[in-house]
Structures are given as C-alpha cells and as structure tokens.
CSV table of C-alpha atoms and ligand atoms in Angstrom, one decimal:
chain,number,residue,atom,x,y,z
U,1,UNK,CA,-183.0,74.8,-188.5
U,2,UNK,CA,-186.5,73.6,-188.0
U,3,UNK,CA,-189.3,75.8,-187.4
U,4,UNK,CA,-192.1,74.5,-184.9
U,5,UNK,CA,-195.6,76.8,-184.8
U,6,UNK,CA,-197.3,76.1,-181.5
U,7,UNK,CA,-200.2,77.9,-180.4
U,8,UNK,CA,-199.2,80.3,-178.3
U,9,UNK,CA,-195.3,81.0,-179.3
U,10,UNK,CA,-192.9,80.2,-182.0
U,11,UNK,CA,-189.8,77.4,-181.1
U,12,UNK,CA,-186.9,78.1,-183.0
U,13,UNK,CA,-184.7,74.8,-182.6
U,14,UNK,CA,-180.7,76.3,-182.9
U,15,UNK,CA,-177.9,73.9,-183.2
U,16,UNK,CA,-176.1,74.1,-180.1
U,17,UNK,CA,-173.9,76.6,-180.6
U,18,UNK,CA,-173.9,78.6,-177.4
U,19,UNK,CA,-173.3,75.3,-175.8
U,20,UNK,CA,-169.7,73.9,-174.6
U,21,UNK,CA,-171.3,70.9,-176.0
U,22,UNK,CA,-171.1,71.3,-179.7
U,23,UNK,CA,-172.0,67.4,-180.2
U,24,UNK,CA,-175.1,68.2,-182.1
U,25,UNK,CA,-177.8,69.0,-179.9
U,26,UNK,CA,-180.9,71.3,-180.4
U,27,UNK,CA,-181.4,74.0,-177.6
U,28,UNK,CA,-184.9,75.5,-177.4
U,29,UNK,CA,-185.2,79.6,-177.6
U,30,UNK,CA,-188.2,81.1,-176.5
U,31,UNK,CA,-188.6,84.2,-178.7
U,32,UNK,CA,-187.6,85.0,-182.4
U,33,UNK,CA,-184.6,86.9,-181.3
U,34,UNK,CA,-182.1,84.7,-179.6
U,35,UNK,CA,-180.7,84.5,-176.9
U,36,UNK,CA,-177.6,85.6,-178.0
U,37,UNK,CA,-178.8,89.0,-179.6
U,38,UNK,CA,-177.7,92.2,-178.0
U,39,UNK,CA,-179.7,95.0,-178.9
U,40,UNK,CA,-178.9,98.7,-178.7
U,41,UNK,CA,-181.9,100.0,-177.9
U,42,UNK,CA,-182.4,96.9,-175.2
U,43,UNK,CA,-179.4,97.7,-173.1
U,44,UNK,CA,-180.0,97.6,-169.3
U,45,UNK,CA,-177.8,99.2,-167.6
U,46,UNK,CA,-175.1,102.2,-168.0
U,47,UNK,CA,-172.6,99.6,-168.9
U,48,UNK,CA,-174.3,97.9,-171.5
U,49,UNK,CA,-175.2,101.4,-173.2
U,50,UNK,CA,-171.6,102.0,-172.9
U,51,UNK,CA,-170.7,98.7,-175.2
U,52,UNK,CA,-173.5,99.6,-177.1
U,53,UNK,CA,-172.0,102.9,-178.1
U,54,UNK,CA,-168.3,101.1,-178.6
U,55,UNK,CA,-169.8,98.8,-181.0
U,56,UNK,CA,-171.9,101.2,-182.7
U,57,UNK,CA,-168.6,103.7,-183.2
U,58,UNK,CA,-166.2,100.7,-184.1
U,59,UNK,CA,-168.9,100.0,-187.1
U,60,UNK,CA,-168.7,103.9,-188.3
U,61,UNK,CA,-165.5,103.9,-188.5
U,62,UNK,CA,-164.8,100.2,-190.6
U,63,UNK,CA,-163.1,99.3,-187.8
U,64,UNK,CA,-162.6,95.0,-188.0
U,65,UNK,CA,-161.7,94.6,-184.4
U,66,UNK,CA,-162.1,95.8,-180.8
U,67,UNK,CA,-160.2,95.1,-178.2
U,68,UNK,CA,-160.8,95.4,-174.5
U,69,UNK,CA,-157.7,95.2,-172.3
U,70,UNK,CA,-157.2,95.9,-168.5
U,71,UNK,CA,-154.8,98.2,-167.5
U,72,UNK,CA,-152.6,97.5,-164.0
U,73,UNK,CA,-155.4,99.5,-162.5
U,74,UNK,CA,-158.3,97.5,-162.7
U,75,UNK,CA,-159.5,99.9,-166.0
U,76,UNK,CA,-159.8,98.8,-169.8
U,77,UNK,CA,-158.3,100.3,-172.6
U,78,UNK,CA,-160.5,100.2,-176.1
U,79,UNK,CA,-158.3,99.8,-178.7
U,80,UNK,CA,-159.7,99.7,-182.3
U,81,UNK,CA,-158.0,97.7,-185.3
U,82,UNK,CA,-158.5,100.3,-188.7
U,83,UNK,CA,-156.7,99.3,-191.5
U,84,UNK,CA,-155.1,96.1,-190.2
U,85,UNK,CA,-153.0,98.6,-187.8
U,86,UNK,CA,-154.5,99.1,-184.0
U,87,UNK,CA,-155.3,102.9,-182.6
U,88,UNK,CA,-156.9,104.0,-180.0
U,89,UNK,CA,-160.3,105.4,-181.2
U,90,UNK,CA,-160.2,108.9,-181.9
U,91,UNK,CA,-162.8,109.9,-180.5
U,92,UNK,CA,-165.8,108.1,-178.2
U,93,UNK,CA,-165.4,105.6,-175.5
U,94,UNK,CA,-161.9,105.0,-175.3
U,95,UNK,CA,-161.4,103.6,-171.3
U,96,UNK,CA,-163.6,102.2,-169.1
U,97,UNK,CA,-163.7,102.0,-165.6
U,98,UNK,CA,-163.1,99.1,-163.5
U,99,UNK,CA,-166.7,98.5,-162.9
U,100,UNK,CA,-167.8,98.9,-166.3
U,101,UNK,CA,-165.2,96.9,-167.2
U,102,UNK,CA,-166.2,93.8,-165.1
U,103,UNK,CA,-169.9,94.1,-166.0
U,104,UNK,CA,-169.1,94.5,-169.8
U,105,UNK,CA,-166.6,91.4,-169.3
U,106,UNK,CA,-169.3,89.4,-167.4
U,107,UNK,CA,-172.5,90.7,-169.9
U,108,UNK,CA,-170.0,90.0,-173.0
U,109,UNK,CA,-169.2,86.5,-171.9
U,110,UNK,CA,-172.7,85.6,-171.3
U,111,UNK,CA,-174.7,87.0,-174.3
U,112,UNK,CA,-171.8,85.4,-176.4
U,113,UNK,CA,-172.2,81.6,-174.9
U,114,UNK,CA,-168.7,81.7,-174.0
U,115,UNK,CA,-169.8,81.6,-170.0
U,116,UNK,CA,-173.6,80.8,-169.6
U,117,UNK,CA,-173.2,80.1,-166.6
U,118,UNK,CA,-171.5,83.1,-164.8
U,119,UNK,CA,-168.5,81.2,-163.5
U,120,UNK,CA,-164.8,82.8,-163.0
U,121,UNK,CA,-163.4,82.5,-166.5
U,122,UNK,CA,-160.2,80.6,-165.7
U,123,UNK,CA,-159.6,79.6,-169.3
U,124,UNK,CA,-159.7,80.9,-172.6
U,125,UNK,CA,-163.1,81.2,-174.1
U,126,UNK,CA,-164.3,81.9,-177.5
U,127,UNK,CA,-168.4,83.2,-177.7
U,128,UNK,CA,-170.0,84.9,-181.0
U,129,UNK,CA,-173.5,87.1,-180.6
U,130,UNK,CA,-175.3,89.5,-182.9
U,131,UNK,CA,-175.2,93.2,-182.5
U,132,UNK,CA,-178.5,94.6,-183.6
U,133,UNK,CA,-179.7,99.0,-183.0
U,134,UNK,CA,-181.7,100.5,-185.7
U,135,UNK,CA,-179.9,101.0,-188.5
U,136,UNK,CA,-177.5,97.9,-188.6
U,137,UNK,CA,-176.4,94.0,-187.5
U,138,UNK,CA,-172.9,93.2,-187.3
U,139,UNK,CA,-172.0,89.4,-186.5
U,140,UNK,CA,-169.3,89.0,-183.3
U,141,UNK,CA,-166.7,86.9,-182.9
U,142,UNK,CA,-165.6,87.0,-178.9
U,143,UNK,CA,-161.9,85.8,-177.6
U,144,UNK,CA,-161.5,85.6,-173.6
U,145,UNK,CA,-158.4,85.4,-172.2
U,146,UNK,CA,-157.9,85.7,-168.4
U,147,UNK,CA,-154.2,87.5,-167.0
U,148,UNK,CA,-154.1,86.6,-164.1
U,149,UNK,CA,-153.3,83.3,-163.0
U,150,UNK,CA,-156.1,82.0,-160.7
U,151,UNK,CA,-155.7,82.7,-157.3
U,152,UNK,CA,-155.4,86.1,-157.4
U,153,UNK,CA,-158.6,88.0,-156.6
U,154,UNK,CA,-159.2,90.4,-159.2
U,155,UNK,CA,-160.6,88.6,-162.3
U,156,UNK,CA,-159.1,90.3,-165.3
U,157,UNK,CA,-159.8,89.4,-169.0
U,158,UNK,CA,-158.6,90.5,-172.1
U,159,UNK,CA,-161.0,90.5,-174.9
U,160,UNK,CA,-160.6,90.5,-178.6
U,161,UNK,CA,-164.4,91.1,-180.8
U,162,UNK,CA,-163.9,90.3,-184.6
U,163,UNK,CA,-166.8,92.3,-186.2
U,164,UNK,CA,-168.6,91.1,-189.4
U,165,UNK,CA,-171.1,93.5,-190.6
U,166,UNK,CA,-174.1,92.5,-192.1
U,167,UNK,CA,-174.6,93.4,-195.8
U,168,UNK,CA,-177.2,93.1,-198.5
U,169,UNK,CA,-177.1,92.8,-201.9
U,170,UNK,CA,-174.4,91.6,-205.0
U,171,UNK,CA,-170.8,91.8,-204.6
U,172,UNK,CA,-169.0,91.8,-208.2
U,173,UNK,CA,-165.3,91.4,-208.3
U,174,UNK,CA,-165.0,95.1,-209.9
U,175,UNK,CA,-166.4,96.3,-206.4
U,176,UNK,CA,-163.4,94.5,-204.7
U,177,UNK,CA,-160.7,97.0,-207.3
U,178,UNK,CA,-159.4,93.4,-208.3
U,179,UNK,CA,-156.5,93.3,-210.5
U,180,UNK,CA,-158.0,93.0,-214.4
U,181,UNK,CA,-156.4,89.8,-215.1
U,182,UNK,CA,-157.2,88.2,-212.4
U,183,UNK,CA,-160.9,89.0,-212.8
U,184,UNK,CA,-161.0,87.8,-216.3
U,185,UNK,CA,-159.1,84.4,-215.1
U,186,UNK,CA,-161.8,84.1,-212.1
U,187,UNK,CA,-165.0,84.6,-214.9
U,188,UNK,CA,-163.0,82.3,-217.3
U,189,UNK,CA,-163.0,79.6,-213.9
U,190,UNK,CA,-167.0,79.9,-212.8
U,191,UNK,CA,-168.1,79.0,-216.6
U,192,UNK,CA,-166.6,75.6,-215.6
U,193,UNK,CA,-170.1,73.0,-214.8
U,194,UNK,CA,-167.4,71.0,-212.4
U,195,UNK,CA,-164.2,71.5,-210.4
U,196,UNK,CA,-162.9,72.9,-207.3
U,197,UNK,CA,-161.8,76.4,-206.8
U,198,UNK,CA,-159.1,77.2,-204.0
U,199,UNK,CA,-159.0,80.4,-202.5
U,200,UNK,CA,-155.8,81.0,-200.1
U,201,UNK,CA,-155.2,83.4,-197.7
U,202,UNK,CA,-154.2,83.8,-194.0
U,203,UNK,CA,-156.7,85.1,-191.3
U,204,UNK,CA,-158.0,88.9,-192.5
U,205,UNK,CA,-157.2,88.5,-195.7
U,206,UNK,CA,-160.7,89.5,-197.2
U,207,UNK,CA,-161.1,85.3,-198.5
U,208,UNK,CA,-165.0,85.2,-198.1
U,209,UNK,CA,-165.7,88.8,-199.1
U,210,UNK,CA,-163.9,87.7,-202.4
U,211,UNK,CA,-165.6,84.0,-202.4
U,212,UNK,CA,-169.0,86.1,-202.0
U,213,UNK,CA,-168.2,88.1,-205.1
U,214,UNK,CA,-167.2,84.6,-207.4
U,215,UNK,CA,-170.7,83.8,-206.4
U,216,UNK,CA,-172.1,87.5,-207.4
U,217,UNK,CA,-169.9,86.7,-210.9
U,218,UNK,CA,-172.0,83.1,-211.2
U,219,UNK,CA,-175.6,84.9,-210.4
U,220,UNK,CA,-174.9,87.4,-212.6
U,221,UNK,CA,-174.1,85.4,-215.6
U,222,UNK,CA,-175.6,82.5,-214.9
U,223,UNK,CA,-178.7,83.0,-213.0
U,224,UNK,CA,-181.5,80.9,-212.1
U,225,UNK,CA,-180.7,78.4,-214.6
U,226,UNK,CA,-178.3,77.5,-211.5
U,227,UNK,CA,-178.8,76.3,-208.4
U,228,UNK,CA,-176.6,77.4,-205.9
U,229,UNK,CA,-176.1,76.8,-201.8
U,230,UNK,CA,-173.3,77.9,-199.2
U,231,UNK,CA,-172.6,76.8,-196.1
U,232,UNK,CA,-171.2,79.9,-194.0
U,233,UNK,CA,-170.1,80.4,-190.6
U,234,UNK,CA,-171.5,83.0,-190.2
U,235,UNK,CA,-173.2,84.6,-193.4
U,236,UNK,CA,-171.5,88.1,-193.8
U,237,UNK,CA,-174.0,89.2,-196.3
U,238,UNK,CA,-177.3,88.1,-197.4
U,239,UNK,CA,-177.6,87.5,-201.4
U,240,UNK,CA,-180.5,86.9,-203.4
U,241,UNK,CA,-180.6,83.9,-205.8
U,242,UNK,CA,-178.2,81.8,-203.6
U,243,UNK,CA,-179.3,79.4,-200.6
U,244,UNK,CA,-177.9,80.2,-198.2
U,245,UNK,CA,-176.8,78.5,-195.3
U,246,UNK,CA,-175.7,79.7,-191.5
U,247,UNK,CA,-173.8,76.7,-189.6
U,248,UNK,CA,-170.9,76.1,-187.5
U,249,UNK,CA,-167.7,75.0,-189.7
U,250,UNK,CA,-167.7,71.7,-187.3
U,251,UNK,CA,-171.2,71.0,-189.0
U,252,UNK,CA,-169.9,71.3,-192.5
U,253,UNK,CA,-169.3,68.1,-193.1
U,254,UNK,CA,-172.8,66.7,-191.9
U,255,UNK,CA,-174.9,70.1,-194.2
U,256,UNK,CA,-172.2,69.2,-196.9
U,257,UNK,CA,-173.5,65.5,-196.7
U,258,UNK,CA,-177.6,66.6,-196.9
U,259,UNK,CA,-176.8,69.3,-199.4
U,260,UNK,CA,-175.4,67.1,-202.3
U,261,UNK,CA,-179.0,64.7,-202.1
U,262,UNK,CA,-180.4,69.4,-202.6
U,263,UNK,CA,-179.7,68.7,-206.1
U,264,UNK,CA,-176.6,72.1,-206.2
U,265,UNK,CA,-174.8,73.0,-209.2
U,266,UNK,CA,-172.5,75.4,-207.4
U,267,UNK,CA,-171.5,75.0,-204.0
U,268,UNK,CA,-169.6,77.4,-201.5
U,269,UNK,CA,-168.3,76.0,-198.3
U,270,UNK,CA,-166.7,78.6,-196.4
U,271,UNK,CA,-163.3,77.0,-195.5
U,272,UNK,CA,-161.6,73.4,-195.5
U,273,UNK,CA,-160.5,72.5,-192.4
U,274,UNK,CA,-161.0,69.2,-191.4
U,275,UNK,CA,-160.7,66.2,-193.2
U,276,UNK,CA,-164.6,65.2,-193.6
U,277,UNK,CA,-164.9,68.9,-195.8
U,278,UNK,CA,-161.9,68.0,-197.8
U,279,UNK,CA,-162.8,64.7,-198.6
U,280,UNK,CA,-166.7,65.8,-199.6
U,281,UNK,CA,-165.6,68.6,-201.3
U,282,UNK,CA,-163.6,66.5,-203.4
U,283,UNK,CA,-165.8,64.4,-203.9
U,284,UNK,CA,-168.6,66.9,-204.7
U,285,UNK,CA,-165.9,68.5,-207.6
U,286,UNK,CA,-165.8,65.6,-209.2
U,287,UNK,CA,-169.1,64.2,-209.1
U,288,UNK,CA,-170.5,67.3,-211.0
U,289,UNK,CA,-170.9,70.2,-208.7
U,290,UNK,CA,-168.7,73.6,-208.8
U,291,UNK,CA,-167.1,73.9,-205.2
U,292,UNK,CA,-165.6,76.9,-204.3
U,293,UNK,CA,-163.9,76.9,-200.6
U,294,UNK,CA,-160.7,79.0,-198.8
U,295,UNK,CA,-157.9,77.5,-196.8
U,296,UNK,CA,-155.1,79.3,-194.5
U,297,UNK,CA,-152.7,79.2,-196.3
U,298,UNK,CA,-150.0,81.7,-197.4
U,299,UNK,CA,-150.0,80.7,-201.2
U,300,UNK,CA,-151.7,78.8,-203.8
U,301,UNK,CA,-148.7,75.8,-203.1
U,302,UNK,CA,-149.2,75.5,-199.1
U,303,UNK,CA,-152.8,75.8,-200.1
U,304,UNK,CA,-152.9,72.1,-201.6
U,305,UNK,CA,-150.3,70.9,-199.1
U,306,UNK,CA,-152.6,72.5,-196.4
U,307,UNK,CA,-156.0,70.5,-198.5
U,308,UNK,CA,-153.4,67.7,-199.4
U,309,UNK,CA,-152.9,66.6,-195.4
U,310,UNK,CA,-156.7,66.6,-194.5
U,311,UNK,CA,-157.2,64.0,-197.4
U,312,UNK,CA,-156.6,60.1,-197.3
U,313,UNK,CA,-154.2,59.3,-199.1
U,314,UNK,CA,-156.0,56.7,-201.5
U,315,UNK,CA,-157.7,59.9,-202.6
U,316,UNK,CA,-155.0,62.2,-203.5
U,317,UNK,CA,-155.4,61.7,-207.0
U,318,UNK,CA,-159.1,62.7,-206.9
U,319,UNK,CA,-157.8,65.9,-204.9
U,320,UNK,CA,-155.5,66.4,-208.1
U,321,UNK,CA,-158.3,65.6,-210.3
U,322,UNK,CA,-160.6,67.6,-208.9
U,323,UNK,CA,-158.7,70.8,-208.7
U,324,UNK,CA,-159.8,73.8,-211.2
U,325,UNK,CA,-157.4,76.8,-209.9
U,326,UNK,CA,-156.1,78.0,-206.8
U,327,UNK,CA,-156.1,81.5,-206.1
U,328,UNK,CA,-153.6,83.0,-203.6
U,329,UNK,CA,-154.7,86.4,-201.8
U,330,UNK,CA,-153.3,89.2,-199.7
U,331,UNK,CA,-154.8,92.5,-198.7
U,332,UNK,CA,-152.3,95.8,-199.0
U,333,UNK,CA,-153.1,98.8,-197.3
U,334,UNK,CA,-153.9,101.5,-200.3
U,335,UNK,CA,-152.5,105.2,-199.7
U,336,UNK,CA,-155.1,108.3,-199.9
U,337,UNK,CA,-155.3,109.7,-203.1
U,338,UNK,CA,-156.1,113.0,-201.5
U,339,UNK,CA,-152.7,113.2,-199.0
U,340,UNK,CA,-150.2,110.9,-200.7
U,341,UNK,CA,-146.8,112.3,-201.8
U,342,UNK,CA,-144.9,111.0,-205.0
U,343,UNK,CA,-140.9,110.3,-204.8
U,344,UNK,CA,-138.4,108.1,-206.3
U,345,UNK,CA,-138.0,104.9,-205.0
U,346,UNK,CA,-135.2,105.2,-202.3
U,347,UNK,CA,-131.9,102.7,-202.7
U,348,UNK,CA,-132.9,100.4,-200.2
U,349,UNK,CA,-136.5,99.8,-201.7
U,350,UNK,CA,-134.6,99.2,-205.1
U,351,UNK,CA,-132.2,97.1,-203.5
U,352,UNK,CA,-134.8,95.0,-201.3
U,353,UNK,CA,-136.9,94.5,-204.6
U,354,UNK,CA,-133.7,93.0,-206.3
U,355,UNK,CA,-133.3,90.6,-203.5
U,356,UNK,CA,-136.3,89.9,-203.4
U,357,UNK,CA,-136.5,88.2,-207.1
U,358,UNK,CA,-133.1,87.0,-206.9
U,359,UNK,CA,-134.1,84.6,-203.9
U,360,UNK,CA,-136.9,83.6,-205.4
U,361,UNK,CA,-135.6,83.7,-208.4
U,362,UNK,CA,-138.1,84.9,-210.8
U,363,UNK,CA,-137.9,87.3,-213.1
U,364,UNK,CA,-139.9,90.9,-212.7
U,365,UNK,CA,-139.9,94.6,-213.1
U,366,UNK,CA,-138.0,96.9,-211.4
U,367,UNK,CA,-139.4,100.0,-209.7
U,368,UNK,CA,-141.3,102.7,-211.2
U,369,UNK,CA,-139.4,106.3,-211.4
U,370,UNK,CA,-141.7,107.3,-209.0
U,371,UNK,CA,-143.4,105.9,-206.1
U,372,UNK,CA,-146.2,107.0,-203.6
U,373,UNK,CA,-145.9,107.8,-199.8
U,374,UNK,CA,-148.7,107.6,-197.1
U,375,UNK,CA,-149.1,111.2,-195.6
U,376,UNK,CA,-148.9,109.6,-191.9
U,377,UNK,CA,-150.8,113.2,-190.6
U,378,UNK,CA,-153.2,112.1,-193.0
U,379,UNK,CA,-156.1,114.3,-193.7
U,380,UNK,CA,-160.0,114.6,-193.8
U,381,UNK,CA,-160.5,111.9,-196.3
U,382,UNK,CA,-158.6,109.4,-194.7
U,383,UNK,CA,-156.7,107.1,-191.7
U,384,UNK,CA,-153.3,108.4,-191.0
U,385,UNK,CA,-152.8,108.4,-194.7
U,386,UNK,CA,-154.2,105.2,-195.8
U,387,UNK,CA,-157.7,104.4,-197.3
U,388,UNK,CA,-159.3,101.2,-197.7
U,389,UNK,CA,-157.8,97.6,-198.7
U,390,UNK,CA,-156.6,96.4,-201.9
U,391,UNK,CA,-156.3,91.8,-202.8
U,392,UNK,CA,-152.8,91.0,-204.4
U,393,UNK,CA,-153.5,87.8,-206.1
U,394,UNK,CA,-151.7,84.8,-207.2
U,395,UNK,CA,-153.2,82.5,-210.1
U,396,UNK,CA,-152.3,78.7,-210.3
U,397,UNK,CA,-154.7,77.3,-213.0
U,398,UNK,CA,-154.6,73.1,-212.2
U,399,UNK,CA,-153.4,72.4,-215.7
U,400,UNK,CA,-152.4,68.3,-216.3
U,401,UNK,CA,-148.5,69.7,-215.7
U,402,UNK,CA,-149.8,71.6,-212.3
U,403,UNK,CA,-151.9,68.5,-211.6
U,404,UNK,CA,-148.9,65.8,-212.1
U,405,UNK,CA,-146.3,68.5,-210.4
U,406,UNK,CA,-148.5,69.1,-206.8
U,407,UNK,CA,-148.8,65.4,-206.6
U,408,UNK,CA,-145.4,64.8,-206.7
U,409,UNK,CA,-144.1,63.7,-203.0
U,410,UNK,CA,-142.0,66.6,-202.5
U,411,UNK,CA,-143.4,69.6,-204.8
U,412,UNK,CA,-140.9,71.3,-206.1
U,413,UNK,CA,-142.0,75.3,-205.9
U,414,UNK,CA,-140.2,76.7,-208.0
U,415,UNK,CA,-141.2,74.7,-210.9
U,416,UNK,CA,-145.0,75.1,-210.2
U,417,UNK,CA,-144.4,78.4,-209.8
U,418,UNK,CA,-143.6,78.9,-213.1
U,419,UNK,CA,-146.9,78.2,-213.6
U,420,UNK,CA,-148.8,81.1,-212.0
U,421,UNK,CA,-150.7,82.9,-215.0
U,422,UNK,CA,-149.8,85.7,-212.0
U,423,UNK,CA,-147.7,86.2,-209.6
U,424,UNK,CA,-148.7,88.5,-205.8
U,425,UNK,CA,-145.2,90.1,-207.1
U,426,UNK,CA,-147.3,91.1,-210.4
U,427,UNK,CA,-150.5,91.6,-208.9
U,428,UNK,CA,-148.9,94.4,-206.1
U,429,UNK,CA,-146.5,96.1,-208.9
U,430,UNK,CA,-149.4,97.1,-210.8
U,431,UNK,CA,-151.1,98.2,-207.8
U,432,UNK,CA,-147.4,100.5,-207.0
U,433,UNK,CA,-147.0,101.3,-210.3
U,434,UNK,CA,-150.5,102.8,-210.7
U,435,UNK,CA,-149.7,104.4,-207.4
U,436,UNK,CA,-152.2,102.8,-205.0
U,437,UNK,CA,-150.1,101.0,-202.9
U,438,UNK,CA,-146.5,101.9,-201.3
U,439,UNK,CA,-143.3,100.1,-201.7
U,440,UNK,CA,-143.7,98.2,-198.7
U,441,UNK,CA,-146.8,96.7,-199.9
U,442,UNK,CA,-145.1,94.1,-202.4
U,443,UNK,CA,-145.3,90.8,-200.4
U,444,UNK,CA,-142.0,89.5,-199.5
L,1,ZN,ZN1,-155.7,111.6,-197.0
C-alpha cells in the first residue's frame, strides 16, 4: 500500500480487491475510509439501519455467520450460526420484508465489490467490506448465490456473511484453554531459529486465531530481539511488535517474495494454497526464517499430502527438510458448566468408542465412569446448553523417521501415526474426562 499526500486530499492506492480483475492493479479511493466501509452511524436508508442492527446483534451474540435466505414469498429469513450450529436469532431482526430484502441484497453486493456495477447477479459472487459503528470493526466475508434460474423475474439471492471481529492486543495459547501438552510442545517448536510449522484444520476450525497466539508465544519470549511479519487475509487482530501485513491470499506469493529481501526472522503466512506459497515458504524454512502457515486439511498426514501436491517435485525433499511439526486441529463444542448434567456413559457411546480404536487401531482409554450432558433448555449463562469452543490437537513432530516416512510414495498412516507425541483421540478424552466436552465430541 502506498501512501500519496497531495495538497488538497490523501490517495490511498488499494490493490484491487473490489475488482473482478484481481491481476494486480491499483484503484484510487478518494477518502481515508474506503469505499468498501459500511458504517453504522452512516446508513441511509431504513434498510441499511436494518443491516446495521443485524450485524451489530450477530457481533453481541459471537455469532460467526449470518445468513440471509428468501423465503417462497419474496421475504428473507436471518438465520444466525452460534456455536457451529444455525438458529434463528433470538431476539432482534429476524425476517425481512421483500423490499428490504432486495435493497439489503443490492447495498450488500455493492459495498462488498462483489457487483459494482448494479447488474442482475446471475452468478455466484463472493465480496468482503468492513463493518465499522462506535464501539467496534468486524471484517466481512460475502457469498452470493442467486435461486432462481435466470429468466424468471424476481431476482432472489441467498447470502452467507462470514464475520471476523476485529481484536486488539496478545493472544497466548493459555487464552485459547489448549490442552497442556500441546502448549508445552508448541513453546518447545517457536525456540527453533528455522523450520516450518504446519497448522491443519478444515474451514472454522479456529487455525489463525491459534497461529495468532504461536506468534503472541514468540513476542512474549522472544521480543524485539526478533523480527517478525505476517501476511494475512484479512488481519483478525491487530498485535503490537509484529508487522503486519493485510493482502489478498492470491498476493502472497508476490509480499512473500518482497518480504524475505525485509530481513524476517519469523514469518506467518496465513494459509498454503497455491503452489508459488508452498514453494517460498519452503524455501524461506530452510534458508533461515521460522514460517508458520495453515492448510485444509483434516490431519497432520493430509496436511503434507495437501503441501506435498502444490510442490514440484524436484523439491519434495526440501519440503521434508524443511518441516519442523505439523499440528492437527479441531474445535469441540464445550458444555455449560452452569446447566450440564453428569451420567454414565451409555452402551452405545462405550461401544462406538471401542470401534472407534479398533479401526484405527490404536490403543486408548476407555470412558470415564461418568460423562457430561449439554442441558439443551440451556440456561442464563449459556446457548442451548453449550458455551464457547475448545481445539483438539494432533502433534506430528518432523523427526528424521517422520521425515523419511511422509516422503515415502505411498505414506503409510498408520505407521506415522505412531508418531503423534498426541493424538485428537487424546487431546478430546482429556477434554471429556475433565468434563468439558460431551461424548460426541471425540473426533471420529
Ligand atoms: Zn447453561
């Protein structure tokens, strides 16, 4: 981003990434605040008050999506996503009429880039804006997709808004109620001066939340005797000591280029997912630099496969080389301590557990004497029984037998995971033994 003081205004030069054309371009924006800012206190019109007010209760209540969807009459249902399960808001806007519904559709597309120019939205569209009233920002990712089949008159979309609060400040591990092991294995990882660090995980699964706290770990012990730069898309949360860097994953490669000659000891890039960041992030982890990066993945194995595929070939064994631990991580709905019930385990949990192990065959414990139950009336201190999210980790430390054992052509799993300092198995157990999470929480 370059900043250009003229006389009489400022010029902020964006990469263009309002644009359809993401080739690279700059776009000119008159005025501090973009163009793709919607602010609270700004809105125009009944309609836009009416988002305003959606938004502004989705980010009371935690919630991590909204939905918009039209209903056979011509309204929208809101539908909010609280604890990785959807409800209907309990309380605030809930429908909207068919008007509002078309203008929010029409003002939501527009401020997001995902239809500058007002046409019929005939296609999926994806847009992102910021959210902005007095007391917060929350970064917005938009989905557009239309119903009806062209042709058909009325224009009806159905919208999905990811919602990424802004936040301040450090983020330790401890904050995220990691498992103790795990957290000791992660510090024992960041005193490393080179090496890449995996983090694996599907889509929600909390990966740069827990990336942001590695890099709280590092600042804390390390300090400014460090130098250390991400490249995120978007920044969820602005941290002090660490250079921080807003850009669109597609640019990664070309920041990731320009950042190595910024003379980093610790680098985050917020995910590998073409085949330029894998090969400079390689390259960066074995040239000197700590580079810490996620990939969707489901585990810590699929996770190399998944970094394995975006790499040429010739450079596999630098991929090997360069690997420092891979980290697999799921997030497990944790019961109210307030409204929970205790019981035995029931037969078929037992049973399911056993199966479980037997497939995979690995050995672990059995079921606590007693297990805990979300109260699904819930009560005041909670969701329908359920507070709050807890990671389930997997630890593969990239040891020379790990190293030697991913290259192989076809990995064989169940040796490497022998491997795993800990298992998500382990990881959820303790979180069910110690009665935070139910039964059904254990990945399987
Ligand atoms: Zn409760």
């Amino acid at each position: 981003m370059y900043y250009n003081l003229l006389p009489s205004k400022i010029i902020i030069r964006l990469p263009c990434r309002n644009q359809l054309n993401k080739s690279g371009g700059t776009i000119d924006v008159t005025a501090v605040e973009g163009n793709d800012v919607f602010h609270a206190m700004r809105a125009r019109t009944e309609a836009q008050q009416t988002l305003a007010r959606i938004l502004e209760n989705a980010a009371a209540q935690e919630t991590t999506d909204v939905g918009i969807v039209p209903q056979e009459d011509g309204s929208g249902r809101v539908y909010f996503r609280e604890n990785q399960d959807l409800a209907v808001p309990g309380r605030g806007v809930t429908t909207l009429a068919r008007d509002d519904l078309g203008e929010i559709t029409r003002f939501l597309a527009s401020v997001s880039g995902a239809n500058p120019d007002s046409v019929r939205i005939r296609d999926p569209k994806d847009g992102q804006f910021t959210f902005r009233d007095g007391k917060q920002e929350i970064f917005l990712r938009c989905s557009f997709i239309p119903l009806v089949p062209p042709g058909l008159d009325q224009e009806r979309i159905s919208i999905s808004l990811r919602l990424l609060p802004k936040k301040r400040g450090l983020l330790l591990l401890k904050d995220l109620n990691i498992d103790s092991q795990v957290e000791e294995e992660i510090i024992n990882v960041l005193s490393y001066s080179q090496g890449l660090i995996v983090l694996a995980g599907a889509t929600n699964s909390g990966k740069s939340t827990t990336i942001t706290a590695f890099m709280g770990e590092h600042l804390k012990r390390y300090g400014i005797a460090k130098k250390r730069i991400s490249l995120e898309d978007p920044i969820e949360r602005n941290i002090e000591g660490i250079i921080q860097i807003n850009a669109a994953s597609e640019d990664f490669p070309r920041y990731m280029r320009a950042l190595l000659r910024h003379d980093p000891d610790v680098i985050w890039v917020g995910e590998i997912r073409d085949e330029d960041t894998a090969e400079i992030c390689v390259k960066a982890a074995i040239s000197g630099h700590l580079v810490l990066s996620t990939v969707h993945a489901t585990d810590t194995v699929m996770a190399y496969r998944a970094i394995a595929s975006r790499v040429d070939a010739s450079r596999l064994f630098d991929l090997s080389e360069s690997l420092a631990m891979l980290i697999g991580q799921r997030l497990v709905k944790t019961v109210c301590p307030h409204c929970s019930e205790k019981r035995p385990p029931s037969q078929r949990e037992i049973d399911d557990i056993a199966f479980y192990l037997r497939m995979e065959g690995i050995a672990g414990d059995a079921l606590p004497e007693e297990v805990v139950e979300a109260n699904p009336h819930g009560c005041e201190h909670c969701k329908r029984g359920y507070r709050g999210l807890a990671p389930v980790n997997e630890i593969l430390p990239a040891s020379r037998q790990v190293k030697a054992l991913l290259s192989a052509a076809v990995p064989d799993h169940k040796e490497i995971g022998k491997h795993r300092t800990i298992t998500m198995f382990e990881s959820a157990m303790r979180l069910v033994r110690a009665g935070r999470i139910e039964v059904s929480g254990i990945p399987r």
